Amino acid sequence: MSEARRVLSGIAASAGVAVGEVVVFDRRGVVVPRRSIAEGDVEGEVERLEQAMAAARREVEGVLEGFADDGPSEHRLLVETQLLMLGDQMISTAASAAIRSERINAEWALRRTVDAMCDRLRGADDGYFRERADDVRHVGEHLLAVLTGQRRRALPELTLPRVLVANDLTPAEAAQLSSRRVLALVTDAGSASSHTAILARALAIPAVVGLSDATRALAPGDLVVVDALRGEVVVGADANELDAARARGARFAAFRERLRDAERQGIATEDGARVTLLANVDLELDVPEAKQEGAAGIGLYRTEFLYLERREPPNEEEQLAVYARVARRMAPRPVVFRTFDLGADKMPNAMRRGPNPALGLRAVRIAFERPELLVTQLRAILRAAADGDVRVMFPMIASVSDLRRARAMLETAREDLEAEGATYGPIRVGAMLEIPSAIVMADRLAPECDFFSIGTNDLTQYTLAVDRSDPRVAHLASSLDPSVLRLLLRAREVADAHERPIGVCGDLAADTVAAPLLVGLGFRTLSMAPAAIPLVAEALSRVDLGEAASVAREALEQDGVAEVERLVAARFGARLGELWDEQGIELPR
Ligand code: PEP
Ligand code: MG
């Protein structure tokens, strides 16, 4: 029986269109089979539910018995609460009623009951009840795990190409996408600048993120259209719509391919102003793609991915092996290794989240707490500098003293290598400008470093106070906001005055709406996901520098994002409209 057509709307995070069957990866819990049952099986399902409750209770009692009398009392209290809830009839009565009245299997009845209870608790006025929603959810997940026999879950191995639907992926899981047969990615959480989105773009996997409840709304085996040009997921599409979507997907892929093949004598605006396009790379396996797309170098190598999902950080030799290979493969082109930006949404297993991770211990702040981590990394980077044009860049610099401290650690690493007689190379040192304070103080930072690179993802997050990983506020986080554009202009002017090279490596650089503005603001180096290079090159080749500069000046005077977009549409629409249409970009008129 064909399902009624439904459209789920989210954020288009990595362009493309794919059609395929859904695999659900629900990290919050187990995959819940959904079945209708015959009248005669109803009491059997109720019995299964009750047995699962009893088994879960026995498990929890076992845990409690194993507790030392002097163990941490909060932990005991949590487990006791769980036991109380498993003994309470509320969940089992409601779930049994659902099995009987709707004739559905125990797992599905339980999931629905628990979701409904959580929703009610979350809507309560009293904070105490709102907090209990998580307890109910944990109990529900425990019961589901017992009922289905499923335990801790890992990213599924796919034997056939599938659409992966997940709550969100940890960066380490997202990093495995390229080795899985993932046709497209759909997530509950995330925004266009979350790391899952960045990775999907780097791998050219179509992705729609920030759907809130895709893992609930979609079931394993559903045939869906993932339209990551419009930011939609369509379930229950008819044969015509499926065919049309496949055709659109193929057209977009061919279009991207055509651009990639375009003969280019370097990259330049229509009137010949040269622009250097570099690649952002998260994993070593993206390096060949960066070269293939014609990147003039690597403008941002996110080294933190080496640290994730492992017990111990990578040692110096492991890091050196990767950095030296990358430097040699790209030589004589430059590679900018950004020192680890751990924390916030990129957490290694052993690191605990603070109350406000984006404002907490992150990047160089972790290095200041644990200098040995950064010194080890810097030794590896310095040694790799003997193999190519290697540069180092420090993330999340908020002040002159941050940069001085990081540089002092670089000096320590260099002196140690020198004393040991080790081989290492010369290195240029950059500071990321991604915290507003750094741009305000850029004139003081400039004498202390060799180059700047602007991270517009974090700069936007911190300028507008919008959490880049929270889908509820994602629509407020546009780097085209005039406040962000004004900061960009200031940074570029200060860098020029101090003769420091400056580029943009945040996602704004990969945006064919924004790239002409960036060039108009005076930037001549942009670093982006490899897949975006041909698109941005094409966009820039269609704009005139004088026109871009005049549009950029006007953009700075607009009231908000919508006005900036309207301006860009009016002034560049005739040249770039076709390119935007192919990418599914719609601008306000
Ligand atoms: C940025 O913040 O724009 C950036 C390039 O770094 P990341 O996305 O890794 O935080
Ligand atoms: Mg950043």
XYZ file of C-alpha atoms and ligand atoms in Angstrom:
600
model
C 0.000 0.000 0.000
C 1.499 3.361 -0.923
C 1.883 5.909 1.831
C 0.318 9.375 1.563
C 2.759 12.008 0.325
C 4.434 13.967 3.130
C 7.058 16.670 2.928
C 9.474 17.270 5.797
C 11.261 20.597 5.692
C 14.766 21.227 6.936
C 17.920 23.032 5.959
C 19.705 22.200 2.708
C 23.215 21.610 3.991
C 24.978 19.881 1.110
C 23.629 20.339 -2.408
C 22.234 17.503 -4.507
C 19.165 15.324 -4.926
C 18.985 11.621 -4.113
C 16.265 8.979 -4.090
C 16.613 5.940 -1.892
C 15.463 3.728 0.938
C 15.832 4.930 4.472
C 18.071 3.426 7.138
C 17.434 4.958 10.561
C 20.328 5.451 12.951
C 18.720 6.578 16.152
C 21.585 7.179 18.549
C 19.200 8.274 21.269
C 17.849 4.795 21.301
C 17.219 1.615 19.451
C 15.556 1.126 16.091
C 11.912 0.487 16.745
C 10.146 -2.039 14.543
C 6.664 -0.878 13.609
C 4.059 -3.548 12.897
C 0.308 -3.989 12.912
C -0.707 -7.164 14.706
C -3.623 -9.564 14.399
C -6.397 -9.575 17.011
C -5.209 -12.949 18.253
C -1.689 -11.646 18.946
C -2.750 -8.744 21.125
C -2.482 -10.467 24.504
C 0.859 -12.011 23.480
C 2.242 -8.518 22.815
C 0.976 -7.243 26.159
C 2.642 -10.220 27.816
C 5.944 -9.456 25.988
C 5.755 -5.894 27.267
C 5.237 -7.047 30.843
C 8.076 -9.525 30.638
C 10.350 -6.789 29.324
C 9.368 -4.562 32.268
C 10.183 -7.390 34.673
C 13.499 -8.138 32.959
C 14.467 -4.450 32.978
C 13.598 -4.252 36.696
C 15.802 -7.269 37.437
C 18.668 -5.662 35.518
C 18.345 -2.444 37.482
C 18.091 -4.313 40.795
C 21.294 -6.113 39.857
C 22.997 -2.771 39.267
C 21.810 -1.486 42.658
C 23.048 -4.593 44.470
C 26.452 -4.108 42.881
C 26.772 -0.601 44.355
C 29.229 -0.157 47.184
C 27.476 1.268 50.263
C 29.757 4.271 50.206
C 29.428 4.809 46.419
C 28.335 8.194 45.003
C 24.837 8.856 46.285
C 23.656 10.761 43.156
C 24.328 7.747 40.999
C 22.387 5.485 43.358
C 19.549 7.966 43.445
C 19.330 8.001 39.661
C 19.221 4.232 39.468
C 16.632 4.053 42.246
C 14.467 6.538 40.374
C 14.696 4.342 37.313
C 13.638 1.318 39.336
C 10.684 3.190 40.789
C 9.532 4.172 37.325
C 9.850 0.616 36.064
C 7.677 -0.504 38.981
C 5.089 2.154 38.299
C 2.078 1.012 36.291
C 1.763 4.244 34.354
C 3.925 3.326 31.379
C 2.799 -0.280 31.111
C -0.898 0.582 31.462
C -0.743 3.215 28.729
C 1.374 1.080 26.390
C -0.856 -1.990 26.883
C -3.878 0.155 26.100
C -2.188 1.276 22.849
C -1.414 -2.334 21.883
C -5.056 -3.298 22.449
C -6.777 -0.324 20.895
C -4.462 0.271 17.930
C -3.302 -3.308 17.394
C 0.349 -2.409 17.142
C 3.404 -4.242 18.382
C 4.764 -3.695 21.878
C 7.855 -1.724 20.785
C 5.898 0.754 18.747
C 3.251 1.156 21.474
C 5.978 1.772 24.014
C 7.777 4.343 21.883
C 4.532 6.238 21.307
C 3.579 6.145 24.969
C 6.977 7.327 26.119
C 7.110 10.096 23.504
C 3.678 11.337 24.541
C 4.631 11.322 28.236
C 7.888 13.149 27.498
C 6.077 15.772 25.443
C 3.593 16.377 28.261
C 6.349 16.632 30.875
C 8.406 18.986 28.709
C 5.378 21.255 28.350
C 4.869 21.486 32.145
C 5.213 24.833 33.901
C 7.122 23.360 36.784
C 10.836 22.831 36.111
C 10.820 19.673 38.209
C 8.403 17.949 35.816
C 10.235 19.207 32.761
C 13.426 17.590 34.003
C 11.637 14.289 34.573
C 11.112 13.994 30.809
C 14.686 12.765 30.429
C 14.167 10.125 33.123
C 11.091 8.829 31.319
C 12.968 8.762 28.044
C 15.848 6.785 29.552
C 13.471 4.263 31.027
C 11.693 3.967 27.679
C 14.982 3.369 25.888
C 16.042 0.770 28.382
C 12.753 -1.075 27.868
C 13.046 -0.839 24.110
C 16.574 -2.214 24.239
C 15.311 -5.189 26.267
C 12.305 -5.731 23.985
C 14.278 -5.620 20.760
C 17.428 -7.272 22.087
C 19.461 -4.367 20.692
C 22.291 -2.826 22.631
C 24.825 -0.078 22.037
C 24.586 1.107 18.516
C 27.218 1.922 15.968
C 26.819 3.555 12.589
C 25.276 0.832 10.401
C 27.319 -0.950 7.755
C 25.342 -0.579 4.539
C 25.432 -3.329 1.979
C 23.370 -1.315 -0.502
C 23.319 2.440 -1.078
C 20.834 3.994 1.343
C 19.601 7.293 2.751
C 20.956 7.583 6.280
C 18.522 9.192 8.725
C 20.059 10.054 12.102
C 19.492 12.291 15.135
C 22.868 13.764 14.418
C 26.257 12.291 13.814
C 29.256 12.804 15.968
C 32.096 14.201 13.880
C 33.784 10.815 14.065
C 30.665 9.091 12.740
C 30.281 11.696 10.043
C 33.898 11.075 9.112
C 32.984 7.467 8.323
C 30.336 8.474 5.798
C 32.654 8.290 2.826
C 33.446 4.680 3.503
C 29.747 3.784 3.854
C 27.321 3.636 0.976
C 25.409 6.712 1.951
C 23.297 8.196 -0.844
C 22.147 11.115 1.232
C 22.059 12.220 4.823
C 19.056 13.452 6.801
C 19.401 14.582 10.412
C 17.160 15.808 13.209
C 19.774 18.234 14.510
C 22.321 20.480 12.879
C 22.501 23.640 10.863
C 24.237 24.487 7.608
C 27.437 25.269 9.484
C 27.437 22.292 11.855
C 30.292 19.886 11.366
C 28.043 17.165 10.015
C 26.983 19.550 7.258
C 30.552 20.588 6.542
C 31.618 16.965 6.215
C 28.677 16.094 3.987
C 29.618 18.965 1.687
C 33.240 17.910 1.629
C 32.136 14.431 0.572
C 29.505 15.803 -1.863
C 26.782 13.758 -0.139
C 23.401 15.539 -0.395
C 22.247 16.444 3.109
C 19.146 17.961 4.682
C 19.651 18.763 8.364
C 17.725 20.338 11.232
C 14.466 18.431 10.622
C 13.851 17.990 14.391
C 12.138 14.606 14.219
C 13.143 12.871 10.989
C 14.143 9.769 12.946
C 10.571 9.520 14.216
C 8.781 10.651 11.073
C 10.643 8.263 8.776
C 10.700 4.506 9.120
C 13.337 2.050 7.911
C 12.593 1.064 4.321
C 10.638 4.223 3.441
C 11.441 5.326 -0.101
C 12.262 9.033 0.030
C 13.412 11.892 -2.108
C 16.140 13.880 -0.365
C 16.005 17.226 -2.085
C 19.041 18.966 -0.679
C 18.624 21.815 -3.139
C 15.293 22.813 -1.595
C 15.892 21.448 1.891
C 13.075 18.907 1.750
C 12.558 15.220 2.298
C 9.543 13.762 0.502
C 7.966 10.469 1.585
C 5.292 8.725 -0.469
C 6.240 10.388 -3.762
C 4.591 8.768 -6.809
C 6.543 7.250 -9.696
C 6.543 10.492 -11.702
C 7.928 12.510 -8.825
C 10.594 9.890 -8.120
C 11.665 9.936 -11.761
C 11.756 13.719 -11.832
C 13.850 13.785 -8.644
C 16.317 11.257 -10.033
C 16.617 13.386 -13.171
C 17.189 16.547 -11.133
C 19.857 14.773 -9.080
C 21.621 13.593 -12.235
C 21.354 17.055 -13.792
C 22.914 18.687 -10.765
C 25.737 16.131 -10.647
C 26.397 16.639 -14.369
C 26.316 20.395 -13.924
C 28.877 20.174 -11.121
C 30.966 17.870 -13.304
C 30.812 20.321 -16.225
C 32.038 23.132 -14.057
C 34.814 20.966 -12.738
C 35.944 20.224 -16.291
C 35.797 23.845 -17.390
C 39.151 24.928 -18.768
C 40.358 27.638 -16.459
C 43.473 29.707 -16.804
C 43.666 30.285 -13.082
C 40.629 31.645 -11.310
C 39.608 35.191 -11.911
C 36.681 37.542 -12.051
C 35.243 38.458 -15.444
C 37.624 41.398 -15.700
C 40.665 39.372 -14.709
C 41.160 39.966 -10.964
C 42.901 36.838 -9.671
C 41.382 34.971 -6.769
C 43.092 32.042 -5.048
C 40.772 29.174 -4.188
C 42.031 26.801 -1.522
C 40.497 23.646 -0.067
C 39.198 22.930 3.419
C 40.103 19.381 4.345
C 38.902 17.404 7.345
C 40.406 14.038 6.562
C 43.429 12.841 4.691
C 41.200 10.972 2.279
C 39.827 14.302 1.004
C 43.264 15.405 -0.225
C 43.005 13.798 -3.692
C 39.642 15.522 -4.208
C 41.152 18.868 -3.253
C 43.797 18.404 -5.939
C 41.318 17.146 -8.477
C 39.096 20.189 -8.017
C 42.074 22.412 -8.716
C 42.680 23.811 -5.222
C 45.751 26.028 -5.104
C 46.571 24.522 -1.721
C 44.891 23.560 1.550
C 43.721 26.671 3.367
C 42.299 24.824 6.362
C 43.225 21.341 7.494
C 41.009 20.568 10.484
C 43.420 18.398 12.473
C 40.991 17.734 15.322
C 39.449 14.853 13.392
C 42.600 12.887 14.176
C 41.772 13.072 17.874
C 38.173 11.902 17.868
C 36.726 8.566 18.979
C 39.894 7.290 20.529
C 41.052 6.835 24.064
C 44.445 8.497 23.743
C 45.366 11.469 21.571
C 47.497 10.581 18.540
C 51.196 10.618 19.381
C 53.802 12.722 17.600
C 54.867 10.004 15.153
C 51.287 9.203 14.134
C 50.594 12.861 13.519
C 53.865 13.399 11.688
C 53.055 10.515 9.337
C 49.753 12.154 8.313
C 51.017 15.745 8.093
C 54.135 14.818 6.132
C 52.130 12.705 3.656
C 49.677 15.579 3.108
C 52.499 18.132 2.721
C 54.269 15.929 0.165
C 51.105 15.242 -1.802
C 50.253 18.929 -2.049
C 53.806 20.250 -2.583
C 54.728 22.791 -3.832
C 51.272 24.047 -2.896
C 50.838 25.250 0.687
C 49.027 23.380 3.453
C 47.715 25.239 6.494
C 47.370 22.890 9.449
C 45.015 24.332 11.995
C 45.930 23.096 15.453
C 43.193 21.008 17.053
C 39.886 22.767 17.572
C 38.480 20.263 20.033
C 35.625 21.023 22.379
C 32.202 22.494 21.524
C 30.686 20.061 19.021
C 33.901 18.108 18.453
C 34.464 16.149 21.608
C 36.856 13.263 22.024
C 35.484 10.397 24.116
C 37.349 11.278 27.246
C 36.475 14.967 27.364
C 33.503 16.181 29.334
C 31.195 18.822 28.007
C 30.952 21.999 30.058
C 27.681 23.852 30.616
C 28.103 25.980 27.500
C 30.539 24.198 25.205
C 30.752 26.853 22.477
C 31.851 29.389 25.091
C 33.798 26.951 27.174
C 36.969 24.928 26.954
C 37.665 24.728 23.276
C 40.604 24.828 20.853
C 43.595 26.781 22.223
C 41.868 27.049 25.587
C 42.242 23.287 25.957
C 45.856 23.611 24.882
C 46.505 26.137 27.643
C 45.137 23.654 30.190
C 47.036 20.761 28.671
C 50.140 22.233 27.006
C 51.640 18.813 26.287
C 48.813 18.143 23.802
C 49.603 21.204 21.707
C 53.375 20.959 22.003
C 53.222 17.380 20.702
C 51.117 18.516 17.777
C 53.359 21.471 17.027
C 56.445 19.244 17.016
C 54.755 17.020 14.420
C 53.749 20.015 12.295
C 57.249 21.552 12.475
C 58.792 18.250 11.461
C 56.347 17.903 8.554
C 57.387 21.386 7.424
C 60.604 19.788 6.199
C 58.489 18.011 3.549
C 56.596 20.853 1.908
C 55.119 24.314 2.279
C 53.559 23.842 5.706
C 51.935 26.579 7.743
C 50.298 26.504 11.132
C 47.203 28.335 12.282
C 45.718 28.738 15.742
C 41.912 28.544 16.146
C 39.733 30.539 18.532
C 42.214 33.307 19.236
C 40.323 35.815 21.389
C 43.133 38.104 22.487
C 46.720 39.111 21.940
C 47.713 37.064 24.961
C 46.094 33.930 23.442
C 48.236 34.335 20.369
C 51.377 34.998 22.402
C 50.800 31.936 24.563
C 50.227 29.735 21.515
C 53.326 31.119 19.835
C 55.379 30.532 22.972
C 54.378 26.878 22.804
C 55.467 26.782 19.173
C 58.805 28.212 20.245
C 59.138 25.563 22.979
C 58.470 22.837 20.425
C 61.015 24.333 18.029
C 63.703 24.705 20.690
C 63.203 21.125 21.834
C 63.564 19.835 18.285
C 66.649 21.966 17.795
C 68.213 20.662 21.014
C 67.489 17.094 19.916
C 69.053 17.704 16.522
C 65.758 16.742 14.818
C 64.916 17.804 11.271
C 62.198 20.415 10.962
C 61.239 23.158 8.546
C 60.469 26.882 8.612
C 56.865 27.722 9.278
C 54.556 30.680 8.931
C 52.096 31.307 11.721
C 48.485 32.357 11.281
C 45.691 33.388 13.591
C 42.080 32.568 12.914
C 39.780 35.523 13.177
C 36.553 33.901 14.309
C 35.802 35.642 17.580
C 34.646 39.267 17.292
C 37.201 40.426 19.875
C 40.010 39.231 17.599
C 38.766 41.427 14.769
C 38.368 44.377 17.077
C 42.003 43.818 18.142
C 43.290 42.759 14.711
C 45.715 45.712 14.552
C 47.423 44.361 17.690
C 47.368 40.771 16.484
C 48.844 41.591 13.076
C 52.421 42.302 14.265
C 52.359 38.984 16.159
C 51.557 36.693 13.239
C 52.250 36.110 9.546
C 48.727 35.753 8.189
C 45.025 35.748 9.065
C 42.177 33.487 8.097
C 38.567 34.326 8.903
C 36.301 31.571 10.205
C 32.892 32.926 9.311
C 31.048 29.990 10.885
C 32.175 30.814 14.389
C 32.387 34.520 13.707
C 28.684 34.483 12.849
C 27.838 32.316 15.847
C 29.601 34.667 18.235
C 28.605 37.934 16.588
C 24.898 37.110 16.486
C 24.906 34.907 19.610
C 23.382 32.022 17.674
C 24.455 28.475 18.485
C 25.619 27.036 15.176
C 24.526 23.528 16.115
C 21.016 24.375 17.312
C 18.421 23.903 14.535
C 15.850 26.033 16.378
C 17.922 29.149 15.857
C 19.786 28.143 12.698
C 17.690 30.453 10.522
C 19.042 33.415 12.508
C 22.644 32.548 11.749
C 23.405 34.012 8.374
C 26.948 35.129 7.686
C 25.454 37.622 5.215
C 24.301 39.694 8.144
C 25.670 43.224 7.650
C 27.219 43.065 11.131
C 29.364 40.140 9.992
C 30.164 41.818 6.668
C 31.330 44.937 8.502
C 33.642 42.864 10.685
C 35.014 41.200 7.549
C 35.766 44.570 5.999
C 37.534 45.780 9.115
C 39.659 42.638 9.268
C 40.639 42.955 5.617
C 41.551 46.641 5.957
C 43.670 46.038 9.060
C 45.417 43.091 7.413
C 46.225 45.190 4.342
C 47.496 48.075 6.452
C 49.894 45.662 8.182
C 50.697 43.794 4.967
C 49.426 40.528 6.335
C 47.773 38.110 3.883
C 44.164 37.399 4.811
C 41.641 34.873 3.529
C 38.202 33.542 4.384
C 37.924 29.857 5.274
C 34.437 29.703 6.786
C 31.488 28.424 4.801
C 30.642 31.855 3.494
C 33.548 31.454 1.075
C 31.828 28.438 -0.496
C 28.572 30.269 -1.096
C 27.990 31.461 -4.658
C 25.795 34.264 -3.334
C 28.457 35.502 -0.935
C 31.691 34.887 -2.851
C 31.234 37.932 -5.155
C 30.629 40.064 -2.065
C 33.792 38.771 -0.426
C 35.795 39.616 -3.521
C 34.068 42.997 -3.546
C 35.167 43.498 0.076
C 38.734 42.997 -1.069
C 39.410 39.335 -0.289
C 41.555 37.482 -2.822
C 41.905 34.144 -1.023
C 38.953 31.893 -0.283
C 39.122 28.402 1.208
C 36.223 25.976 0.926
C 35.076 22.347 0.704
C 36.650 20.906 -2.444
C 33.244 20.225 -4.032
C 32.446 23.959 -3.937
C 35.563 25.068 -5.826
C 34.157 24.709 -9.361
C 30.909 26.429 -8.369
C 32.651 29.402 -6.779
C 35.143 29.646 -9.652
C 32.241 29.759 -12.086
C 30.385 32.395 -10.034
C 33.457 34.635 -9.816
C 34.169 34.321 -13.517
C 30.759 35.865 -14.171
C 31.159 38.997 -12.046
C 33.014 42.213 -12.631
C 35.269 43.382 -9.811
C 34.156 47.018 -9.942
C 30.526 45.931 -9.767
C 31.318 43.495 -6.923
C 33.024 46.268 -4.946
C 30.070 48.590 -5.411
C 27.559 45.895 -4.359
C 29.720 45.067 -1.327
C 29.784 48.730 -0.273
C 25.994 48.866 -0.525
C 25.613 45.572 1.334
C 27.399 47.095 4.331
C 24.675 49.740 4.519
C 21.693 47.334 4.536
C 19.549 46.691 7.591
C 19.659 42.924 7.539
C 20.207 39.639 5.752
C 17.052 39.786 3.634
C 18.023 43.202 2.302
C 21.544 42.005 1.494
C 20.134 38.980 -0.332
C 17.685 41.155 -2.234
C 20.491 43.474 -3.252
C 22.698 40.613 -4.455
C 19.754 39.105 -6.372
C 18.982 42.425 -8.050
C 22.577 43.207 -8.998
C 23.941 39.772 -9.869
C 20.745 37.880 -10.756
C 21.220 38.329 -14.508
C 24.722 36.839 -14.353
C 24.357 34.271 -11.595
C 20.639 33.376 -11.618
C 21.147 30.241 -13.672
C 23.932 29.042 -11.363
C 21.759 29.655 -8.299
C 18.816 27.868 -9.908
C 20.932 24.786 -10.507
C 21.960 24.874 -6.859
C 18.357 25.369 -5.730
C 19.176 28.740 -4.167
C 16.166 31.038 -3.882
C 16.723 34.650 -2.937
C 14.091 37.127 -1.781
C 13.059 39.615 -4.436
C 34.836 28.651 11.054
O 34.530 28.757 12.243
O 34.337 29.341 10.143
C 35.852 27.642 10.640
C 36.353 27.664 9.428
O 36.219 26.684 11.513
P 35.249 25.496 12.008
O 34.065 25.459 11.080
O 36.058 24.240 11.967
O 34.906 25.901 13.398
Mg 35.718 27.854 13.749
